[in-house]
Amino acid sequence: MQHVAPPSGRHVVGRVSIATLACVAALLLAVPLLGAPIGQGSAHPNGATPGPHGAPPAPFTYWVNWNGRGTANSSTIGSALSVTLGSTITLAFHWSGGTLGGPPGGVSEVEFQAFLFGFPFITRALTNNPALTTYTGVTNLTWDPGALNYIIAGDYQCLASIFAADGHTIWSESFYISVHAPYTVGALLPIILLLLVLFEVYAVLTVKPTPPKGIAAVPAPEKGTSSPASSESSEPPDPAAESPEAKT
Amino acid sequence: MSATSSGVLSGIIFGLALAFLLEQLGYLSLSALAAGTLYVVVFAVAFGVVFGIIGNLLGKRRARKLWPAANSA
């Protein structure tokens, strides 16, 4: 029969010491999560901060306003935010919540992007130095579209992002905007495209046939004597136009 | 350049311009890479074919008027 010796006082002290060390180590590891700012926000990809004493974490809430109008309900083309680029735009990046401390990593940079064919053709960013680590806060990204008001219109996908100091994305939201041109077709690009469309219809309706085989092509006129358009014509030459008298 | 190829070229430019115009007017969204490329390619190809046919027909018709002897056979 095997006899198990009762734990001596020395062993008990050792176990208590190990348990105490483990508790201290756990507490030390938890300090960055409880304090502000939080160095590695990626530890909480959902933006939640653990609450004290096992309480459920209170998630951070982020949102962005386009000139005071929320973008959260504009996640599809059908619900695109109707905007004009005729005046200064203020994108207000808000954050709030969290049980303790500010947003993970602090708000170091906010960025706005508008996409065309998947590539950002408008990018505006604002850097906070030092990063904002307040419990709740707002950063206003103000920019003047300038001549864009007279150039572009239409529906565009946009991305509003908040970055931490180490560069990782704390939060981002994709939304759509419907940019209205002045007088609906008043921007430069729609007018140019409309003219191009009409010109191509005109071009195909006035297409010139190629001469059949066996019929000599019209000889090219000498340089400087005729317009370039007439050199591509395959119609028979006008004798009156070729004669020296006709030029006078 | 033949009437057909002129029509195809006009149709491709027409399709591209029309896709971008519809995007500007809010009827299309070219924000996403795949969907935007698909729209543009479909518009260019479709109108290239249609305008090519129109150019071909108009070219033949005008050739018959300009060179009736060559086209009577």
PDB file of C-alpha atoms in Angstrom:
ATOM      1  CA  MET A   1       0.000   0.000   0.000  1.00  0.00           C
ATOM      2  CA  GLN A   2       1.308   3.287  -1.107  1.00  0.00           C
ATOM      3  CA  HIS A   3       1.266   6.039   1.416  1.00  0.00           C
ATOM      4  CA  VAL A   4       0.854   9.620   0.362  1.00  0.00           C
ATOM      5  CA  ALA A   5       2.496  12.047   2.659  1.00  0.00           C
ATOM      6  CA  PRO A   6       0.464  15.098   3.599  1.00  0.00           C
ATOM      7  CA  PRO A   7       1.737  18.336   2.127  1.00  0.00           C
ATOM      8  CA  SER A   8       4.153  20.016   4.330  1.00  0.00           C
ATOM      9  CA  GLY A   9       3.948  23.688   5.242  1.00  0.00           C
ATOM     10  CA  ARG A  10       6.813  24.382   2.856  1.00  0.00           C
ATOM     11  CA  HIS A  11       4.898  22.925  -0.045  1.00  0.00           C
ATOM     12  CA  VAL A  12       1.798  24.897   0.809  1.00  0.00           C
ATOM     13  CA  VAL A  13       3.795  28.108   0.878  1.00  0.00           C
ATOM     14  CA  GLY A  14       5.291  27.248  -2.493  1.00  0.00           C
ATOM     15  CA  ARG A  15       1.902  26.628  -4.064  1.00  0.00           C
ATOM     16  CA  VAL A  16       0.507  29.830  -2.637  1.00  0.00           C
ATOM     17  CA  SER A  17       3.525  31.676  -3.999  1.00  0.00           C
ATOM     18  CA  ILE A  18       3.023  30.169  -7.451  1.00  0.00           C
ATOM     19  CA  ALA A  19      -0.662  31.032  -7.387  1.00  0.00           C
ATOM     20  CA  THR A  20       0.144  34.573  -6.277  1.00  0.00           C
ATOM     21  CA  LEU A  21       2.710  34.951  -9.028  1.00  0.00           C
ATOM     22  CA  ALA A  22       0.202  33.665 -11.558  1.00  0.00           C
ATOM     23  CA  CYS A  23      -2.385  36.170 -10.357  1.00  0.00           C
ATOM     24  CA  VAL A  24       0.119  39.006 -10.526  1.00  0.00           C
ATOM     25  CA  ALA A  25       1.224  37.958 -13.996  1.00  0.00           C
ATOM     26  CA  ALA A  26      -2.382  37.769 -15.149  1.00  0.00           C
ATOM     27  CA  LEU A  27      -3.046  41.172 -13.656  1.00  0.00           C
ATOM     28  CA  LEU A  28       0.003  42.635 -15.342  1.00  0.00           C
ATOM     29  CA  LEU A  29      -1.064  41.180 -18.670  1.00  0.00           C
ATOM     30  CA  ALA A  30      -4.528  42.606 -18.168  1.00  0.00           C
ATOM     31  CA  VAL A  31      -3.293  46.101 -17.364  1.00  0.00           C
ATOM     32  CA  PRO A  32      -2.814  47.151 -20.985  1.00  0.00           C
ATOM     33  CA  LEU A  33      -6.364  46.017 -21.701  1.00  0.00           C
ATOM     34  CA  LEU A  34      -7.805  47.965 -18.812  1.00  0.00           C
ATOM     35  CA  GLY A  35      -5.789  51.131 -19.170  1.00  0.00           C
ATOM     36  CA  ALA A  36      -5.851  53.768 -21.782  1.00  0.00           C
ATOM     37  CA  PRO A  37      -4.527  53.832 -24.395  1.00  0.00           C
ATOM     38  CA  ILE A  38      -4.464  50.241 -25.437  1.00  0.00           C
ATOM     39  CA  GLY A  39      -1.321  49.411 -27.288  1.00  0.00           C
ATOM     40  CA  GLN A  40      -2.517  46.565 -29.444  1.00  0.00           C
ATOM     41  CA  GLY A  41      -6.049  47.070 -30.583  1.00  0.00           C
ATOM     42  CA  SER A  42      -5.842  44.022 -32.751  1.00  0.00           C
ATOM     43  CA  ALA A  43      -6.285  41.961 -29.601  1.00  0.00           C
ATOM     44  CA  HIS A  44      -9.902  43.061 -29.757  1.00  0.00           C
ATOM     45  CA  PRO A  45     -10.835  43.031 -33.382  1.00  0.00           C
ATOM     46  CA  ASN A  46     -14.453  43.706 -32.566  1.00  0.00           C
ATOM     47  CA  GLY A  47     -13.541  46.848 -30.711  1.00  0.00           C
ATOM     48  CA  ALA A  48     -14.661  45.529 -27.328  1.00  0.00           C
ATOM     49  CA  THR A  49     -12.870  46.199 -24.120  1.00  0.00           C
ATOM     50  CA  PRO A  50     -13.236  43.658 -21.312  1.00  0.00           C
ATOM     51  CA  GLY A  51     -15.104  44.928 -18.336  1.00  0.00           C
ATOM     52  CA  PRO A  52     -13.896  44.714 -14.762  1.00  0.00           C
ATOM     53  CA  HIS A  53     -14.531  41.622 -12.699  1.00  0.00           C
ATOM     54  CA  GLY A  54     -15.736  39.558 -15.627  1.00  0.00           C
ATOM     55  CA  ALA A  55     -18.462  41.988 -16.616  1.00  0.00           C
ATOM     56  CA  PRO A  56     -19.491  41.726 -20.277  1.00  0.00           C
ATOM     57  CA  PRO A  57     -17.350  43.942 -22.437  1.00  0.00           C
ATOM     58  CA  ALA A  58     -18.876  47.178 -23.562  1.00  0.00           C
ATOM     59  CA  PRO A  59     -18.131  47.537 -27.269  1.00  0.00           C
ATOM     60  CA  PHE A  60     -16.873  50.714 -28.768  1.00  0.00           C
ATOM     61  CA  THR A  61     -19.231  52.480 -31.082  1.00  0.00           C
ATOM     62  CA  TYR A  62     -17.944  54.284 -34.124  1.00  0.00           C
ATOM     63  CA  TRP A  63     -19.835  56.290 -36.666  1.00  0.00           C
ATOM     64  CA  VAL A  64     -19.226  58.970 -39.207  1.00  0.00           C
ATOM     65  CA  ASN A  65     -21.371  61.887 -40.269  1.00  0.00           C
ATOM     66  CA  TRP A  66     -21.245  63.578 -43.661  1.00  0.00           C
ATOM     67  CA  ASN A  67     -22.112  67.208 -42.982  1.00  0.00           C
ATOM     68  CA  GLY A  68     -24.156  66.100 -40.003  1.00  0.00           C
ATOM     69  CA  ARG A  69     -25.896  63.203 -41.738  1.00  0.00           C
ATOM     70  CA  GLY A  70     -25.130  59.671 -40.698  1.00  0.00           C
ATOM     71  CA  THR A  71     -23.737  57.235 -43.225  1.00  0.00           C
ATOM     72  CA  ALA A  72     -24.672  54.021 -41.407  1.00  0.00           C
ATOM     73  CA  ASN A  73     -27.852  53.561 -43.442  1.00  0.00           C
ATOM     74  CA  SER A  74     -26.157  54.138 -46.816  1.00  0.00           C
ATOM     75  CA  SER A  75     -24.491  50.777 -47.224  1.00  0.00           C
ATOM     76  CA  THR A  76     -26.115  50.050 -50.602  1.00  0.00           C
ATOM     77  CA  ILE A  77     -26.434  51.955 -53.866  1.00  0.00           C
ATOM     78  CA  GLY A  78     -30.170  52.163 -53.399  1.00  0.00           C
ATOM     79  CA  SER A  79     -29.757  53.928 -50.090  1.00  0.00           C
ATOM     80  CA  ALA A  80     -26.854  56.128 -51.178  1.00  0.00           C
ATOM     81  CA  LEU A  81     -26.406  59.377 -49.346  1.00  0.00           C
ATOM     82  CA  SER A  82     -27.455  62.192 -51.632  1.00  0.00           C
ATOM     83  CA  VAL A  83     -24.760  64.844 -51.579  1.00  0.00           C
ATOM     84  CA  THR A  84     -23.412  67.748 -53.554  1.00  0.00           C
ATOM     85  CA  LEU A  85     -19.788  68.731 -53.785  1.00  0.00           C
ATOM     86  CA  GLY A  86     -20.551  72.407 -54.029  1.00  0.00           C
ATOM     87  CA  SER A  87     -19.474  73.350 -50.541  1.00  0.00           C
ATOM     88  CA  THR A  88     -17.013  72.372 -47.872  1.00  0.00           C
ATOM     89  CA  ILE A  89     -17.494  68.844 -46.591  1.00  0.00           C
ATOM     90  CA  THR A  90     -17.062  67.916 -42.962  1.00  0.00           C
ATOM     91  CA  LEU A  91     -16.717  64.257 -42.139  1.00  0.00           C
ATOM     92  CA  ALA A  92     -17.112  63.856 -38.392  1.00  0.00           C
ATOM     93  CA  PHE A  93     -15.601  60.628 -37.116  1.00  0.00           C
ATOM     94  CA  HIS A  94     -17.169  59.788 -33.754  1.00  0.00           C
ATOM     95  CA  TRP A  95     -16.267  57.131 -31.245  1.00  0.00           C
ATOM     96  CA  SER A  96     -17.852  56.328 -27.949  1.00  0.00           C
ATOM     97  CA  GLY A  97     -18.217  53.576 -25.368  1.00  0.00           C
ATOM     98  CA  GLY A  98     -15.867  50.997 -24.079  1.00  0.00           C
ATOM     99  CA  THR A  99     -15.964  50.069 -20.445  1.00  0.00           C
ATOM    100  CA  LEU A 100     -12.664  51.676 -19.661  1.00  0.00           C
ATOM    101  CA  GLY A 101     -10.341  53.885 -21.576  1.00  0.00           C
ATOM    102  CA  GLY A 102     -10.338  55.136 -25.110  1.00  0.00           C
ATOM    103  CA  PRO A 103     -10.421  53.322 -28.410  1.00  0.00           C
ATOM    104  CA  PRO A 104      -7.846  50.562 -28.919  1.00  0.00           C
ATOM    105  CA  GLY A 105      -4.558  52.134 -29.852  1.00  0.00           C
ATOM    106  CA  GLY A 106      -6.003  55.623 -29.829  1.00  0.00           C
ATOM    107  CA  VAL A 107      -7.286  57.460 -32.874  1.00  0.00           C
ATOM    108  CA  SER A 108      -4.194  58.435 -34.787  1.00  0.00           C
ATOM    109  CA  GLU A 109      -5.606  59.013 -38.264  1.00  0.00           C
ATOM    110  CA  VAL A 110      -8.950  59.225 -39.977  1.00  0.00           C
ATOM    111  CA  GLU A 111      -9.311  58.739 -43.698  1.00  0.00           C
ATOM    112  CA  PHE A 112     -11.959  59.058 -46.370  1.00  0.00           C
ATOM    113  CA  GLN A 113     -11.758  57.360 -49.766  1.00  0.00           C
ATOM    114  CA  ALA A 114     -14.066  57.278 -52.771  1.00  0.00           C
ATOM    115  CA  PHE A 115     -13.617  54.436 -55.239  1.00  0.00           C
ATOM    116  CA  LEU A 116     -13.826  54.027 -58.979  1.00  0.00           C
ATOM    117  CA  PHE A 117     -13.165  50.568 -60.431  1.00  0.00           C
ATOM    118  CA  GLY A 118     -12.002  49.493 -57.004  1.00  0.00           C
ATOM    119  CA  PHE A 119      -9.300  52.117 -56.806  1.00  0.00           C
ATOM    120  CA  PRO A 120      -9.522  55.214 -54.640  1.00  0.00           C
ATOM    121  CA  PHE A 121      -9.744  58.340 -56.754  1.00  0.00           C
ATOM    122  CA  ILE A 122     -10.453  60.648 -53.831  1.00  0.00           C
ATOM    123  CA  THR A 123      -8.445  60.251 -50.646  1.00  0.00           C
ATOM    124  CA  ARG A 124      -8.529  62.650 -47.747  1.00  0.00           C
ATOM    125  CA  ALA A 125      -6.848  61.969 -44.405  1.00  0.00           C
ATOM    126  CA  LEU A 126      -6.261  63.736 -41.138  1.00  0.00           C
ATOM    127  CA  THR A 127      -3.553  62.769 -38.676  1.00  0.00           C
ATOM    128  CA  ASN A 128      -3.869  63.379 -34.951  1.00  0.00           C
ATOM    129  CA  ASN A 129      -0.512  63.808 -33.298  1.00  0.00           C
ATOM    130  CA  PRO A 130      -0.524  62.564 -30.576  1.00  0.00           C
ATOM    131  CA  ALA A 131      -3.248  59.984 -31.003  1.00  0.00           C
ATOM    132  CA  LEU A 132      -6.554  60.746 -29.332  1.00  0.00           C
ATOM    133  CA  THR A 133      -7.189  58.354 -26.468  1.00  0.00           C
ATOM    134  CA  THR A 134     -10.250  59.895 -24.912  1.00  0.00           C
ATOM    135  CA  TYR A 135     -13.213  57.784 -23.861  1.00  0.00           C
ATOM    136  CA  THR A 136     -15.439  59.448 -26.395  1.00  0.00           C
ATOM    137  CA  GLY A 137     -14.431  61.858 -29.065  1.00  0.00           C
ATOM    138  CA  VAL A 138     -14.795  63.232 -32.522  1.00  0.00           C
ATOM    139  CA  THR A 139     -12.362  64.162 -35.253  1.00  0.00           C
ATOM    140  CA  ASN A 140     -13.529  66.405 -38.034  1.00  0.00           C
ATOM    141  CA  LEU A 141     -12.068  65.814 -41.463  1.00  0.00           C
ATOM    142  CA  THR A 142     -12.884  68.927 -43.413  1.00  0.00           C
ATOM    143  CA  TRP A 143     -12.052  69.298 -47.081  1.00  0.00           C
ATOM    144  CA  ASP A 144     -13.069  71.444 -49.959  1.00  0.00           C
ATOM    145  CA  PRO A 145     -13.970  69.508 -53.121  1.00  0.00           C
ATOM    146  CA  GLY A 146     -13.092  72.524 -55.214  1.00  0.00           C
ATOM    147  CA  ALA A 147     -13.357  71.832 -58.910  1.00  0.00           C
ATOM    148  CA  LEU A 148     -14.687  68.318 -58.320  1.00  0.00           C
ATOM    149  CA  ASN A 149     -18.135  69.897 -58.150  1.00  0.00           C
ATOM    150  CA  TYR A 150     -17.819  70.765 -61.816  1.00  0.00           C
ATOM    151  CA  ILE A 151     -16.208  67.517 -62.891  1.00  0.00           C
ATOM    152  CA  ILE A 152     -17.863  64.476 -61.381  1.00  0.00           C
ATOM    153  CA  ALA A 153     -21.304  63.215 -60.510  1.00  0.00           C
ATOM    154  CA  GLY A 154     -22.878  59.814 -59.965  1.00  0.00           C
ATOM    155  CA  ASP A 155     -22.836  57.060 -57.378  1.00  0.00           C
ATOM    156  CA  TYR A 156     -19.593  56.179 -55.664  1.00  0.00           C
ATOM    157  CA  GLN A 157     -18.592  53.719 -53.009  1.00  0.00           C
ATOM    158  CA  CYS A 158     -16.754  55.330 -50.124  1.00  0.00           C
ATOM    159  CA  LEU A 159     -14.771  54.067 -47.185  1.00  0.00           C
ATOM    160  CA  ALA A 160     -14.347  55.878 -43.887  1.00  0.00           C
ATOM    161  CA  SER A 161     -11.565  54.479 -41.718  1.00  0.00           C
ATOM    162  CA  ILE A 162     -10.043  55.121 -38.320  1.00  0.00           C
ATOM    163  CA  PHE A 163      -6.443  54.097 -37.780  1.00  0.00           C
ATOM    164  CA  ALA A 164      -4.475  53.522 -34.608  1.00  0.00           C
ATOM    165  CA  ALA A 165      -0.993  54.860 -33.985  1.00  0.00           C
ATOM    166  CA  ASP A 166       0.621  51.633 -35.170  1.00  0.00           C
ATOM    167  CA  GLY A 167      -1.213  51.888 -38.468  1.00  0.00           C
ATOM    168  CA  HIS A 168      -3.768  49.155 -38.081  1.00  0.00           C
ATOM    169  CA  THR A 169      -7.396  49.851 -38.860  1.00  0.00           C
ATOM    170  CA  ILE A 170      -9.510  50.245 -35.748  1.00  0.00           C
ATOM    171  CA  TRP A 171     -12.754  50.696 -37.629  1.00  0.00           C
ATOM    172  CA  SER A 172     -13.944  51.233 -41.147  1.00  0.00           C
ATOM    173  CA  GLU A 173     -17.295  51.638 -42.800  1.00  0.00           C
ATOM    174  CA  SER A 174     -18.266  51.351 -46.434  1.00  0.00           C
ATOM    175  CA  PHE A 175     -21.065  53.527 -47.682  1.00  0.00           C
ATOM    176  CA  TYR A 176     -22.361  54.987 -50.924  1.00  0.00           C
ATOM    177  CA  ILE A 177     -22.828  58.578 -51.918  1.00  0.00           C
ATOM    178  CA  SER A 178     -24.848  59.894 -54.807  1.00  0.00           C
ATOM    179  CA  VAL A 179     -23.140  63.023 -56.048  1.00  0.00           C
ATOM    180  CA  HIS A 180     -25.426  65.405 -57.850  1.00  0.00           C
ATOM    181  CA  ALA A 181     -24.026  67.677 -60.500  1.00  0.00           C
ATOM    182  CA  PRO A 182     -25.209  71.247 -60.777  1.00  0.00           C
ATOM    183  CA  TYR A 183     -28.388  71.240 -62.895  1.00  0.00           C
ATOM    184  CA  THR A 184     -28.228  67.415 -63.069  1.00  0.00           C
ATOM    185  CA  VAL A 185     -25.941  67.323 -66.127  1.00  0.00           C
ATOM    186  CA  GLY A 186     -24.064  70.461 -65.238  1.00  0.00           C
ATOM    187  CA  ALA A 187     -20.719  68.901 -64.474  1.00  0.00           C
ATOM    188  CA  LEU A 188     -17.990  68.879 -67.092  1.00  0.00           C
ATOM    189  CA  LEU A 189     -17.583  65.130 -67.421  1.00  0.00           C
ATOM    190  CA  PRO A 190     -21.256  64.339 -68.179  1.00  0.00           C
ATOM    191  CA  ILE A 191     -21.334  67.092 -70.798  1.00  0.00           C
ATOM    192  CA  ILE A 192     -18.192  65.781 -72.497  1.00  0.00           C
ATOM    193  CA  LEU A 193     -19.519  62.226 -72.409  1.00  0.00           C
ATOM    194  CA  LEU A 194     -22.863  63.328 -73.803  1.00  0.00           C
ATOM    195  CA  LEU A 195     -21.133  65.133 -76.679  1.00  0.00           C
ATOM    196  CA  LEU A 196     -18.970  62.072 -77.306  1.00  0.00           C
ATOM    197  CA  VAL A 197     -22.013  59.808 -77.423  1.00  0.00           C
ATOM    198  CA  LEU A 198     -23.768  62.111 -79.897  1.00  0.00           C
ATOM    199  CA  PHE A 199     -20.630  62.411 -82.021  1.00  0.00           C
ATOM    200  CA  GLU A 200     -20.228  58.644 -82.265  1.00  0.00           C
ATOM    201  CA  VAL A 201     -23.842  58.277 -83.378  1.00  0.00           C
ATOM    202  CA  TYR A 202     -23.185  60.943 -86.007  1.00  0.00           C
ATOM    203  CA  ALA A 203     -19.959  59.187 -87.023  1.00  0.00           C
ATOM    204  CA  VAL A 204     -21.625  55.839 -87.625  1.00  0.00           C
ATOM    205  CA  LEU A 205     -24.506  57.408 -89.506  1.00  0.00           C
ATOM    206  CA  THR A 206     -22.122  59.243 -91.852  1.00  0.00           C
ATOM    207  CA  VAL A 207     -19.730  56.359 -92.350  1.00  0.00           C
ATOM    208  CA  LYS A 208     -17.861  56.355 -95.673  1.00  0.00           C
ATOM    209  CA  PRO A 209     -17.756  53.142 -97.705  1.00  0.00           C
ATOM    210  CA  THR A 210     -14.517  51.745 -99.065  1.00  0.00           C
ATOM    211  CA  PRO A 211     -14.250  51.697-102.854  1.00  0.00           C
ATOM    212  CA  PRO A 212     -14.705  48.265-104.425  1.00  0.00           C
ATOM    213  CA  LYS A 213     -11.777  46.420-105.946  1.00  0.00           C
ATOM    214  CA  GLY A 214     -10.837  47.660-109.323  1.00  0.00           C
ATOM    215  CA  ILE A 215     -11.733  51.256-108.584  1.00  0.00           C
ATOM    216  CA  ALA A 216      -8.733  53.423-107.941  1.00  0.00           C
ATOM    217  CA  ALA A 217      -8.639  55.179-104.657  1.00  0.00           C
ATOM    218  CA  VAL A 218      -8.666  58.946-104.670  1.00  0.00           C
ATOM    219  CA  PRO A 219      -5.071  60.215-104.790  1.00  0.00           C
ATOM    220  CA  ALA A 220      -4.000  61.973-101.667  1.00  0.00           C
ATOM    221  CA  PRO A 221      -3.812  65.741-102.091  1.00  0.00           C
ATOM    222  CA  GLU A 222      -0.555  67.559-101.702  1.00  0.00           C
ATOM    223  CA  LYS A 223       0.405  68.721 -98.275  1.00  0.00           C
ATOM    224  CA  GLY A 224      -0.947  72.102 -97.311  1.00  0.00           C
ATOM    225  CA  THR A 225      -3.477  72.251-100.100  1.00  0.00           C
ATOM    226  CA  SER A 226      -6.372  70.550 -98.416  1.00  0.00           C
ATOM    227  CA  SER A 227      -7.779  69.711 -95.033  1.00  0.00           C
ATOM    228  CA  PRO A 228      -6.912  66.332 -93.478  1.00  0.00           C
ATOM    229  CA  ALA A 229     -10.550  65.281 -93.571  1.00  0.00           C
ATOM    230  CA  SER A 230     -10.647  65.377 -97.334  1.00  0.00           C
ATOM    231  CA  SER A 231      -7.668  63.027 -97.605  1.00  0.00           C
ATOM    232  CA  GLU A 232      -9.706  60.180 -96.099  1.00  0.00           C
ATOM    233  CA  SER A 233     -12.598  60.653 -98.467  1.00  0.00           C
ATOM    234  CA  SER A 234     -13.071  57.884-100.968  1.00  0.00           C
ATOM    235  CA  GLU A 235     -15.628  59.714-103.044  1.00  0.00           C
ATOM    236  CA  PRO A 236     -14.731  60.670-106.605  1.00  0.00           C
ATOM    237  CA  PRO A 237     -12.804  63.945-106.771  1.00  0.00           C
ATOM    238  CA  ASP A 238     -14.567  67.088-107.739  1.00  0.00           C
ATOM    239  CA  PRO A 239     -12.818  68.460-110.841  1.00  0.00           C
ATOM    240  CA  ALA A 240     -13.887  71.981-110.034  1.00  0.00           C
ATOM    241  CA  ALA A 241     -12.243  71.819-106.649  1.00  0.00           C
ATOM    242  CA  GLU A 242      -8.982  70.570-108.137  1.00  0.00           C
ATOM    243  CA  SER A 243      -8.708  73.250-110.792  1.00  0.00           C
ATOM    244  CA  PRO A 244      -6.612  76.336-110.088  1.00  0.00           C
ATOM    245  CA  GLU A 245      -9.553  78.548-111.025  1.00  0.00           C
ATOM    246  CA  ALA A 246     -11.694  77.118-108.309  1.00  0.00           C
ATOM    247  CA  LYS A 247      -9.182  78.132-105.665  1.00  0.00           C
ATOM    248  CA  THR A 248      -9.394  81.735-106.686  1.00  0.00           C
TER     249      THR A 248
ATOM    250  CA  MET B   1     -10.668  51.874 -92.779  1.00  0.00           C
ATOM    251  CA  SER B   2     -13.768  50.038 -93.827  1.00  0.00           C
ATOM    252  CA  ALA B   3     -17.270  51.094 -92.871  1.00  0.00           C
ATOM    253  CA  THR B   4     -17.626  48.047 -90.642  1.00  0.00           C
ATOM    254  CA  SER B   5     -14.477  48.678 -88.674  1.00  0.00           C
ATOM    255  CA  SER B   6     -15.356  52.364 -88.432  1.00  0.00           C
ATOM    256  CA  GLY B   7     -18.708  51.358 -87.007  1.00  0.00           C
ATOM    257  CA  VAL B   8     -17.118  48.933 -84.543  1.00  0.00           C
ATOM    258  CA  LEU B   9     -14.689  51.601 -83.357  1.00  0.00           C
ATOM    259  CA  SER B  10     -17.488  54.139 -83.009  1.00  0.00           C
ATOM    260  CA  GLY B  11     -19.567  51.572 -81.139  1.00  0.00           C
ATOM    261  CA  ILE B  12     -16.801  50.787 -78.677  1.00  0.00           C
ATOM    262  CA  ILE B  13     -16.241  54.470 -77.946  1.00  0.00           C
ATOM    263  CA  PHE B  14     -19.992  54.988 -77.769  1.00  0.00           C
ATOM    264  CA  GLY B  15     -20.373  52.108 -75.310  1.00  0.00           C
ATOM    265  CA  LEU B  16     -17.562  53.344 -73.080  1.00  0.00           C
ATOM    266  CA  ALA B  17     -18.876  56.897 -73.128  1.00  0.00           C
ATOM    267  CA  LEU B  18     -22.419  55.713 -72.465  1.00  0.00           C
ATOM    268  CA  ALA B  19     -21.344  53.570 -69.510  1.00  0.00           C
ATOM    269  CA  PHE B  20     -19.504  56.484 -67.957  1.00  0.00           C
ATOM    270  CA  LEU B  21     -22.368  58.837 -68.723  1.00  0.00           C
ATOM    271  CA  LEU B  22     -24.864  56.515 -67.041  1.00  0.00           C
ATOM    272  CA  GLU B  23     -22.499  56.283 -64.102  1.00  0.00           C
ATOM    273  CA  GLN B  24     -22.353  60.065 -63.906  1.00  0.00           C
ATOM    274  CA  LEU B  25     -26.127  60.275 -64.053  1.00  0.00           C
ATOM    275  CA  GLY B  26     -26.463  57.776 -61.232  1.00  0.00           C
ATOM    276  CA  TYR B  27     -27.831  54.794 -63.159  1.00  0.00           C
ATOM    277  CA  LEU B  28     -24.677  52.682 -62.853  1.00  0.00           C
ATOM    278  CA  SER B  29     -22.046  52.306 -60.209  1.00  0.00           C
ATOM    279  CA  LEU B  30     -18.508  51.673 -61.374  1.00  0.00           C
ATOM    280  CA  SER B  31     -17.008  51.738 -57.900  1.00  0.00           C
ATOM    281  CA  ALA B  32     -16.303  48.038 -57.623  1.00  0.00           C
ATOM    282  CA  LEU B  33     -13.546  46.646 -59.818  1.00  0.00           C
ATOM    283  CA  ALA B  34     -15.309  43.500 -61.023  1.00  0.00           C
ATOM    284  CA  ALA B  35     -18.765  44.967 -61.534  1.00  0.00           C
ATOM    285  CA  GLY B  36     -17.440  48.193 -63.036  1.00  0.00           C
ATOM    286  CA  THR B  37     -15.189  46.366 -65.487  1.00  0.00           C
ATOM    287  CA  LEU B  38     -18.016  44.033 -66.411  1.00  0.00           C
ATOM    288  CA  TYR B  39     -20.365  46.932 -67.151  1.00  0.00           C
ATOM    289  CA  VAL B  40     -17.806  48.746 -69.267  1.00  0.00           C
ATOM    290  CA  VAL B  41     -16.781  45.660 -71.244  1.00  0.00           C
ATOM    291  CA  VAL B  42     -20.384  44.621 -71.876  1.00  0.00           C
ATOM    292  CA  PHE B  43     -21.306  48.110 -73.055  1.00  0.00           C
ATOM    293  CA  ALA B  44     -18.249  48.357 -75.317  1.00  0.00           C
ATOM    294  CA  VAL B  45     -18.727  44.928 -76.871  1.00  0.00           C
ATOM    295  CA  ALA B  46     -22.487  45.235 -77.305  1.00  0.00           C
ATOM    296  CA  PHE B  47     -22.388  48.637 -78.949  1.00  0.00           C
ATOM    297  CA  GLY B  48     -19.305  47.666 -80.944  1.00  0.00           C
ATOM    298  CA  VAL B  49     -21.292  44.819 -82.486  1.00  0.00           C
ATOM    299  CA  VAL B  50     -24.418  46.916 -83.054  1.00  0.00           C
ATOM    300  CA  PHE B  51     -22.559  49.845 -84.568  1.00  0.00           C
ATOM    301  CA  GLY B  52     -20.448  47.488 -86.632  1.00  0.00           C
ATOM    302  CA  ILE B  53     -23.597  46.009 -88.173  1.00  0.00           C
ATOM    303  CA  ILE B  54     -25.007  49.493 -88.771  1.00  0.00           C
ATOM    304  CA  GLY B  55     -21.735  50.634 -90.337  1.00  0.00           C
ATOM    305  CA  ASN B  56     -21.607  47.548 -92.523  1.00  0.00           C
ATOM    306  CA  LEU B  57     -25.166  48.031 -93.779  1.00  0.00           C
ATOM    307  CA  LEU B  58     -24.764  51.763 -94.361  1.00  0.00           C
ATOM    308  CA  GLY B  59     -21.414  51.207 -96.061  1.00  0.00           C
ATOM    309  CA  LYS B  60     -22.859  48.667 -98.480  1.00  0.00           C
ATOM    310  CA  ARG B  61     -25.816  50.901 -99.220  1.00  0.00           C
ATOM    311  CA  ARG B  62     -23.641  53.920 -99.961  1.00  0.00           C
ATOM    312  CA  ALA B  63     -21.194  51.872-101.971  1.00  0.00           C
ATOM    313  CA  ARG B  64     -24.063  50.761-104.202  1.00  0.00           C
ATOM    314  CA  LYS B  65     -24.997  54.416-104.718  1.00  0.00           C
ATOM    315  CA  LEU B  66     -21.462  55.635-105.359  1.00  0.00           C
ATOM    316  CA  TRP B  67     -20.277  52.745-107.526  1.00  0.00           C
ATOM    317  CA  PRO B  68     -23.397  51.135-108.972  1.00  0.00           C
ATOM    318  CA  ALA B  69     -21.482  49.388-111.743  1.00  0.00           C
ATOM    319  CA  ALA B  70     -19.102  47.681-109.376  1.00  0.00           C
ATOM    320  CA  ASN B  71     -21.892  46.541-107.079  1.00  0.00           C
ATOM    321  CA  SER B  72     -24.396  45.442-109.707  1.00  0.00           C
ATOM    322  CA  ALA B  73     -22.687  42.123-110.387  1.00  0.00           C
TER     323      ALA B  73
END
